[in-house]
Amino acid sequence: MESIEKVRKILLDKVYDSDSPREVLRSKELRGLYGLIKTLPVEERSSFGQKINGIKQEIEKAILEREEVLNTVSLPPIDITAPMDINAPQPELLPSDRGTIHPLSREIDRISDIFNRMGFVMEESREIDDQFHMFESLNFPKGHPARDDYDTFMTVETDKDGDRLIAPAHTSTMQNRVLVKYRDNLAKGEAIAAIVPDRVFRNEDLDARHEHTFYQVEGVYVAKGVNVGNLIATLQEFLQEYYGKKLYVRVNPFYFPFTEPSFEFALSCPFCEGKNPDCKVCSGEGWIELLGCGMIHPKVLEAADIDPNEYTGFAFGCGIDRLVMMKYGIEDVRHFESGRLDFLEQF
Ligand SMILES: [Zn+2]
């Protein structure tokens, strides 16, 4: 009888300590008690069995109480903004246990920060857009051959004009919206100054330099008396800040429907500064054709109800992947979207 009382206490303690108290009903102690019955003289079995059944009922009652407590227990909320103590001893971590900021996200923050300090506000692009913003508002009328230069992804469904929608192939798809949104700045004597760093899509054949999904930063600046000198100075200032060194730039004439004049903008190789004939970044040429830019076409300003006789502006679109690859000597653009931990963990 004494040992029954001991086992009863052990089992009840187990119930009150357990996170899954129902398991106590299957414990070897309880089964042991039932097992004892057949070892007893026949006349004692009945009263012993009743005692054990009483204990079992007590345990079941305790289980219900314990489950009630477990269901209502409130855990302290986790403060996800609390700083992590990086010096604290860490358990053995698998690579997947601790995340890092994706290199492109981090560099986009840096790029935005530089432009913010130069007075540009940031706008987001979108992942699906209409043909008006992708082409018409940028002086690519319907049937314009330069539309075919963009290998666009299009939807099967069409919009109310019967046109397919497009996964933007350039961040310029936001130019008209930026101009309209900040148009009132001009009347107040302020400039329109915005950047759009975001994701773009092209139906490309993939190789080390071409990816179907990549990033651009669009820049738009409009005010009175803006000229090509302002454009070049802005880009040079940005690039020198980004690479942390003095760089030389040069522009070559180019063609885009939405800028006039248009330029291809090159900078001196930030890697070898033109001193290494075997440089992989510039192929030993010392110059890198980096981005397209120009003075915003009068028709683009007109499409946003801005008088091109009164205001002028510049725009540029720069591949972010390319900037980052040059900064860190990354040889293959496909690494960015590969999800490869051995690549991502280096940043
Ligand atoms: Zn070089």
Tab-separated table of C-alpha atoms and ligand atoms in Angstrom:
chain	number	residue	atom	x	y	z
A	1	MET	CA	0.000	0.000	0.000
A	2	GLU	CA	2.873	2.310	0.816
A	3	SER	CA	4.422	1.766	-2.611
A	4	ILE	CA	1.056	2.470	-4.307
A	5	GLU	CA	0.958	5.807	-2.535
A	6	LYS	CA	4.542	6.526	-3.736
A	7	VAL	CA	3.726	5.673	-7.347
A	8	ARG	CA	0.561	7.825	-7.156
A	9	LYS	CA	2.647	10.842	-6.095
A	10	ILE	CA	5.254	10.232	-8.800
A	11	LEU	CA	2.583	10.028	-11.497
A	12	LEU	CA	0.772	13.169	-10.351
A	13	ASP	CA	4.073	15.089	-10.217
A	14	LYS	CA	4.799	13.914	-13.752
A	15	VAL	CA	1.444	15.230	-14.947
A	16	TYR	CA	2.032	18.651	-13.399
A	17	ASP	CA	5.552	18.883	-14.886
A	18	SER	CA	4.730	17.635	-18.348
A	19	ASP	CA	4.016	19.553	-21.535
A	20	SER	CA	2.194	16.473	-22.849
A	21	PRO	CA	0.575	15.120	-19.647
A	22	ARG	CA	-1.594	12.576	-21.455
A	23	GLU	CA	1.531	10.440	-21.925
A	24	VAL	CA	1.474	9.633	-18.200
A	25	LEU	CA	-1.490	7.319	-18.844
A	26	ARG	CA	0.856	5.167	-20.894
A	27	SER	CA	3.734	5.310	-18.394
A	28	LYS	CA	5.432	2.146	-17.195
A	29	GLU	CA	4.666	3.025	-13.546
A	30	LEU	CA	0.906	2.926	-14.163
A	31	ARG	CA	1.151	-0.201	-16.256
A	32	GLY	CA	3.285	-1.682	-13.470
A	33	LEU	CA	0.474	-1.173	-10.954
A	34	TYR	CA	-2.019	-2.976	-13.163
A	35	GLY	CA	0.551	-5.701	-13.664
A	36	LEU	CA	0.686	-6.260	-9.906
A	37	ILE	CA	-2.974	-7.360	-9.764
A	38	LYS	CA	-2.394	-10.871	-11.021
A	39	THR	CA	0.422	-11.424	-8.490
A	40	LEU	CA	-1.984	-10.901	-5.588
A	41	PRO	CA	-4.145	-13.484	-3.810
A	42	VAL	CA	-7.538	-13.681	-5.525
A	43	GLU	CA	-9.452	-12.179	-2.594
A	44	GLU	CA	-7.288	-9.020	-2.572
A	45	ARG	CA	-7.378	-8.385	-6.324
A	46	SER	CA	-10.740	-6.655	-6.437
A	47	SER	CA	-10.042	-3.996	-3.808
A	48	PHE	CA	-6.514	-3.429	-5.193
A	49	GLY	CA	-7.949	-2.981	-8.676
A	50	GLN	CA	-10.437	-0.430	-7.356
A	51	LYS	CA	-7.596	1.530	-5.739
A	52	ILE	CA	-5.653	1.624	-8.966
A	53	ASN	CA	-8.725	2.695	-10.905
A	54	GLY	CA	-9.167	5.487	-8.354
A	55	ILE	CA	-5.587	6.611	-8.940
A	56	LYS	CA	-6.115	6.479	-12.680
A	57	GLN	CA	-9.209	8.702	-12.381
A	58	GLU	CA	-7.241	11.125	-10.223
A	59	ILE	CA	-4.528	11.257	-12.874
A	60	GLU	CA	-7.067	11.852	-15.645
A	61	LYS	CA	-8.522	14.738	-13.674
A	62	ALA	CA	-5.026	16.163	-13.130
A	63	ILE	CA	-4.326	15.819	-16.875
A	64	LEU	CA	-7.383	17.933	-17.711
A	65	GLU	CA	-6.247	20.594	-15.230
A	66	ARG	CA	-2.729	20.552	-16.623
A	67	GLU	CA	-3.958	20.796	-20.208
A	68	GLU	CA	-6.073	23.772	-19.239
A	69	VAL	CA	-2.968	25.511	-17.855
A	70	LEU	CA	-0.909	24.653	-20.932
A	71	ASN	CA	-3.557	26.074	-23.256
A	72	THR	CA	-3.853	29.386	-21.471
A	73	VAL	CA	-0.197	29.974	-20.689
A	74	SER	CA	0.991	33.193	-22.311
A	75	LEU	CA	4.540	33.423	-23.564
A	76	PRO	CA	6.312	36.757	-23.347
A	77	PRO	CA	6.155	38.439	-26.779
A	78	ILE	CA	9.330	38.253	-28.833
A	79	ASP	CA	10.894	41.626	-29.557
A	80	ILE	CA	12.090	41.165	-33.121
A	81	THR	CA	13.689	44.610	-33.094
A	82	ALA	CA	15.959	43.801	-30.136
A	83	PRO	CA	19.639	44.043	-31.113
A	84	MET	CA	21.422	40.731	-31.383
A	85	ASP	CA	24.455	40.255	-29.182
A	86	ILE	CA	26.913	39.060	-31.794
A	87	ASN	CA	29.524	38.338	-29.128
A	88	ALA	CA	27.266	36.031	-27.153
A	89	PRO	CA	28.293	32.371	-27.360
A	90	GLN	CA	26.416	30.803	-30.237
A	91	PRO	CA	25.175	27.248	-30.488
A	92	GLU	CA	26.464	25.200	-33.411
A	93	LEU	CA	24.748	26.885	-36.334
A	94	LEU	CA	23.925	25.449	-39.681
A	95	PRO	CA	24.490	27.927	-42.518
A	96	SER	CA	20.751	28.253	-42.876
A	97	ASP	CA	20.234	29.179	-39.241
A	98	ARG	CA	21.305	32.758	-39.573
A	99	GLY	CA	20.264	34.994	-42.434
A	100	THR	CA	22.235	37.742	-44.122
A	101	ILE	CA	21.018	40.728	-46.073
A	102	HIS	CA	21.085	39.983	-49.789
A	103	PRO	CA	23.979	41.868	-51.417
A	104	LEU	CA	21.641	43.579	-53.875
A	105	SER	CA	19.323	44.782	-51.106
A	106	ARG	CA	22.249	46.186	-49.209
A	107	GLU	CA	23.715	47.937	-52.251
A	108	ILE	CA	20.308	49.353	-53.232
A	109	ASP	CA	20.136	50.888	-49.753
A	110	ARG	CA	23.581	52.420	-50.280
A	111	ILE	CA	22.693	53.762	-53.719
A	112	SER	CA	19.434	55.251	-52.417
A	113	ASP	CA	21.259	56.800	-49.508
A	114	ILE	CA	23.728	58.582	-51.796
A	115	PHE	CA	20.945	59.960	-53.988
A	116	ASN	CA	18.857	60.946	-50.959
A	117	ARG	CA	21.747	63.062	-49.755
A	118	MET	CA	21.844	64.686	-53.211
A	119	GLY	CA	18.176	65.621	-52.817
A	120	PHE	CA	16.466	62.806	-54.737
A	121	VAL	CA	13.375	61.147	-53.308
A	122	MET	CA	12.860	57.420	-53.836
A	123	GLU	CA	9.924	55.828	-55.626
A	124	GLU	CA	9.100	52.173	-56.151
A	125	SER	CA	8.405	50.612	-59.522
A	126	ARG	CA	5.932	47.811	-60.109
A	127	GLU	CA	6.071	44.263	-61.400
A	128	ILE	CA	3.393	44.590	-64.053
A	129	ASP	CA	2.579	47.697	-66.102
A	130	ASP	CA	0.662	48.890	-69.138
A	131	GLN	CA	1.971	49.803	-72.567
A	132	PHE	CA	1.263	53.505	-72.047
A	133	HIS	CA	3.801	53.764	-69.201
A	134	MET	CA	6.263	51.288	-70.679
A	135	PHE	CA	6.232	52.848	-74.175
A	136	GLU	CA	3.748	55.547	-75.252
A	137	SER	CA	4.480	58.038	-72.472
A	138	LEU	CA	8.187	57.618	-73.304
A	139	ASN	CA	7.757	58.633	-76.940
A	140	PHE	CA	7.583	55.107	-78.323
A	141	PRO	CA	4.305	55.350	-80.283
A	142	LYS	CA	2.563	52.136	-81.324
A	143	GLY	CA	4.569	50.373	-84.029
A	144	HIS	CA	7.826	52.142	-83.077
A	145	PRO	CA	10.663	49.773	-84.044
A	146	ALA	CA	12.602	50.458	-80.833
A	147	ARG	CA	9.843	48.671	-78.896
A	148	ASP	CA	11.286	45.444	-80.277
A	149	ASP	CA	14.667	46.195	-78.663
A	150	TYR	CA	13.138	45.193	-75.361
A	151	ASP	CA	12.550	41.474	-75.048
A	152	THR	CA	9.524	41.933	-72.871
A	153	PHE	CA	7.503	39.391	-70.948
A	154	MET	CA	3.822	40.028	-71.624
A	155	THR	CA	0.606	38.723	-70.151
A	156	VAL	CA	-1.754	36.564	-72.187
A	157	GLU	CA	-4.746	38.648	-71.044
A	158	THR	CA	-5.267	42.137	-72.397
A	159	ASP	CA	-6.378	45.371	-70.748
A	160	LYS	CA	-9.393	47.500	-71.738
A	161	ASP	CA	-7.488	48.865	-74.772
A	162	GLY	CA	-6.824	45.331	-75.995
A	163	ASP	CA	-3.123	45.629	-75.097
A	164	ARG	CA	-1.164	43.028	-73.223
A	165	LEU	CA	0.378	44.025	-69.896
A	166	ILE	CA	4.143	43.971	-69.465
A	167	ALA	CA	6.579	42.970	-66.754
A	168	PRO	CA	8.596	46.238	-66.893
A	169	ALA	CA	11.765	45.877	-68.953
A	170	HIS	CA	13.154	49.141	-67.589
A	171	THR	CA	12.546	51.397	-64.608
A	172	SER	CA	11.755	54.203	-67.088
A	173	THR	CA	8.221	52.786	-66.927
A	174	MET	CA	7.901	55.035	-63.851
A	175	GLN	CA	9.082	58.291	-65.509
A	176	ASN	CA	5.624	59.561	-66.409
A	177	ARG	CA	4.264	58.795	-62.928
A	178	VAL	CA	7.186	60.542	-61.244
A	179	LEU	CA	6.793	63.617	-63.460
A	180	VAL	CA	3.040	63.805	-62.795
A	181	LYS	CA	3.367	63.156	-59.061
A	182	TYR	CA	5.959	65.895	-58.478
A	183	ARG	CA	4.822	68.319	-61.211
A	184	ASP	CA	3.602	70.822	-58.621
A	185	ASN	CA	7.178	71.191	-57.330
A	186	LEU	CA	7.995	73.209	-60.453
A	187	ALA	CA	5.398	75.926	-59.825
A	188	LYS	CA	6.869	76.311	-56.328
A	189	GLY	CA	10.313	76.850	-57.840
A	190	GLU	CA	11.538	73.429	-56.725
A	191	ALA	CA	12.980	70.655	-58.871
A	192	ILE	CA	11.523	67.247	-59.621
A	193	ALA	CA	14.266	64.930	-58.328
A	194	ALA	CA	13.475	61.239	-57.924
A	195	ILE	CA	15.121	57.850	-58.261
A	196	VAL	CA	13.431	54.511	-58.830
A	197	PRO	CA	15.657	51.574	-57.848
A	198	ASP	CA	13.733	48.408	-58.619
A	199	ARG	CA	13.444	45.074	-60.374
A	200	VAL	CA	13.064	44.714	-64.158
A	201	PHE	CA	12.514	41.734	-66.424
A	202	ARG	CA	13.658	40.739	-69.893
A	203	ASN	CA	13.163	37.600	-71.892
A	204	GLU	CA	16.904	37.143	-72.435
A	205	ASP	CA	19.113	34.213	-73.229
A	206	LEU	CA	20.945	33.732	-69.950
A	207	ASP	CA	24.695	33.866	-69.573
A	208	ALA	CA	27.253	35.342	-67.186
A	209	ARG	CA	26.207	38.869	-68.191
A	210	HIS	CA	22.489	38.418	-68.843
A	211	GLU	CA	19.739	37.538	-66.409
A	212	HIS	CA	15.969	37.576	-66.950
A	213	THR	CA	15.459	39.417	-63.660
A	214	PHE	CA	17.740	42.256	-62.684
A	215	TYR	CA	17.781	45.694	-61.097
A	216	GLN	CA	18.001	49.231	-62.377
A	217	VAL	CA	18.026	52.636	-60.802
A	218	GLU	CA	16.162	55.270	-62.764
A	219	GLY	CA	16.904	58.928	-62.148
A	220	VAL	CA	14.709	61.860	-63.149
A	221	TYR	CA	15.589	65.517	-62.615
A	222	VAL	CA	13.576	68.456	-63.995
A	223	ALA	CA	13.819	72.171	-63.250
A	224	LYS	CA	14.469	75.449	-65.071
A	225	GLY	CA	17.709	75.576	-67.052
A	226	VAL	CA	18.899	71.983	-66.473
A	227	ASN	CA	21.618	71.008	-68.958
A	228	VAL	CA	23.919	68.163	-69.959
A	229	GLY	CA	26.592	69.433	-67.576
A	230	ASN	CA	24.222	68.871	-64.643
A	231	LEU	CA	23.571	65.322	-65.854
A	232	ILE	CA	27.240	64.405	-66.111
A	233	ALA	CA	28.137	66.038	-62.794
A	234	THR	CA	25.306	64.238	-60.978
A	235	LEU	CA	26.308	60.818	-62.304
A	236	GLN	CA	30.002	61.393	-61.700
A	237	GLU	CA	29.331	62.526	-58.146
A	238	PHE	CA	27.156	59.486	-57.486
A	239	LEU	CA	29.664	57.003	-58.936
A	240	GLN	CA	32.637	58.506	-57.078
A	241	GLU	CA	30.678	58.322	-53.848
A	242	TYR	CA	29.599	54.747	-54.543
A	243	TYR	CA	33.078	53.465	-55.409
A	244	GLY	CA	34.800	55.733	-52.908
A	245	LYS	CA	37.384	57.001	-55.379
A	246	LYS	CA	38.027	59.578	-58.057
A	247	LEU	CA	36.714	58.424	-61.425
A	248	TYR	CA	36.776	59.809	-64.921
A	249	VAL	CA	33.699	59.756	-67.090
A	250	ARG	CA	32.955	60.202	-70.756
A	251	VAL	CA	29.795	60.313	-72.834
A	252	ASN	CA	29.193	59.026	-76.352
A	253	PRO	CA	26.160	59.916	-78.455
A	254	PHE	CA	23.477	57.259	-78.468
A	255	TYR	CA	19.789	56.866	-79.277
A	256	PHE	CA	16.787	56.467	-77.011
A	257	PRO	CA	13.286	57.627	-78.006
A	258	PHE	CA	12.732	59.266	-74.615
A	259	THR	CA	15.854	61.429	-74.390
A	260	GLU	CA	17.326	63.963	-76.790
A	261	PRO	CA	20.281	64.147	-76.922
A	262	SER	CA	20.950	60.640	-75.637
A	263	PHE	CA	24.248	59.290	-74.373
A	264	GLU	CA	26.010	56.160	-73.434
A	265	PHE	CA	27.868	56.969	-70.274
A	266	ALA	CA	31.250	55.383	-69.540
A	267	LEU	CA	33.468	55.599	-66.501
A	268	SER	CA	37.121	54.823	-65.940
A	269	CYS	CA	37.516	51.278	-64.593
A	270	PRO	CA	37.214	51.512	-60.783
A	271	PHE	CA	39.030	48.183	-60.552
A	272	CYS	CA	42.268	48.704	-62.452
A	273	GLU	CA	41.999	52.409	-63.370
A	274	GLY	CA	43.135	51.423	-66.838
A	275	LYS	CA	46.464	50.076	-65.606
A	276	ASN	CA	45.869	46.344	-66.018
A	277	PRO	CA	45.726	45.032	-69.605
A	278	ASP	CA	44.361	41.723	-68.226
A	279	CYS	CA	41.603	43.354	-66.104
A	280	LYS	CA	38.479	41.164	-66.257
A	281	VAL	CA	36.166	44.042	-65.386
A	282	CYS	CA	37.097	46.371	-68.262
A	283	SER	CA	38.827	43.802	-70.537
A	284	GLY	CA	41.929	45.951	-70.257
A	285	GLU	CA	40.304	48.914	-71.978
A	286	GLY	CA	40.224	51.085	-68.881
A	287	TRP	CA	36.659	52.233	-69.643
A	288	ILE	CA	33.302	50.688	-68.876
A	289	GLU	CA	30.123	51.511	-70.779
A	290	LEU	CA	27.857	51.724	-67.812
A	291	LEU	CA	24.497	53.281	-68.479
A	292	GLY	CA	22.164	55.136	-70.772
A	293	CYS	CA	21.110	58.708	-70.125
A	294	GLY	CA	20.148	61.966	-71.763
A	295	MET	CA	18.027	65.087	-71.679
A	296	ILE	CA	14.352	64.213	-71.275
A	297	HIS	CA	12.584	64.444	-74.646
A	298	PRO	CA	10.107	67.371	-74.901
A	299	LYS	CA	7.339	64.899	-75.783
A	300	VAL	CA	7.913	63.004	-72.526
A	301	LEU	CA	7.556	66.246	-70.576
A	302	GLU	CA	4.419	67.127	-72.552
A	303	ALA	CA	2.914	63.705	-71.808
A	304	ALA	CA	3.121	64.713	-68.144
A	305	ASP	CA	1.700	68.213	-68.782
A	306	ILE	CA	5.034	69.936	-68.232
A	307	ASP	CA	5.910	72.770	-70.630
A	308	PRO	CA	9.214	71.831	-72.332
A	309	ASN	CA	9.768	75.480	-73.284
A	310	GLU	CA	9.908	76.399	-69.634
A	311	TYR	CA	11.501	73.355	-68.015
A	312	THR	CA	14.198	70.887	-68.988
A	313	GLY	CA	15.518	67.794	-67.301
A	314	PHE	CA	17.688	64.744	-67.507
A	315	ALA	CA	17.055	61.050	-66.959
A	316	PHE	CA	19.288	58.039	-66.588
A	317	GLY	CA	18.870	54.298	-66.108
A	318	CYS	CA	21.710	52.349	-64.578
A	319	GLY	CA	21.993	48.584	-64.085
A	320	ILE	CA	22.461	47.942	-60.381
A	321	ASP	CA	23.700	44.353	-60.784
A	322	ARG	CA	26.498	45.673	-62.971
A	323	LEU	CA	27.509	48.333	-60.421
A	324	VAL	CA	27.635	45.737	-57.662
A	325	MET	CA	29.497	43.192	-59.787
A	326	MET	CA	32.178	45.766	-60.535
A	327	LYS	CA	32.414	46.791	-56.912
A	328	TYR	CA	33.090	43.264	-55.661
A	329	GLY	CA	34.576	41.611	-58.745
A	330	ILE	CA	31.608	39.256	-59.161
A	331	GLU	CA	32.044	37.384	-62.431
A	332	ASP	CA	28.537	36.043	-63.047
A	333	VAL	CA	25.265	37.988	-62.750
A	334	ARG	CA	23.326	34.743	-62.264
A	335	HIS	CA	24.786	34.342	-58.756
A	336	PHE	CA	22.427	37.030	-57.450
A	337	GLU	CA	19.231	35.091	-58.051
A	338	SER	CA	20.779	31.638	-57.563
A	339	GLY	CA	20.060	31.314	-53.841
A	340	ARG	CA	23.564	29.859	-53.438
A	341	LEU	CA	24.598	30.175	-49.801
A	342	ASP	CA	28.324	29.969	-50.523
A	343	PHE	CA	27.928	33.101	-52.649
A	344	LEU	CA	25.481	34.977	-50.419
A	345	GLU	CA	27.413	34.363	-47.209
A	346	GLN	CA	30.365	36.351	-48.496
A	347	PHE	CA	28.415	39.569	-48.010
B	1	ZN	ZN	39.864	47.473	-65.457
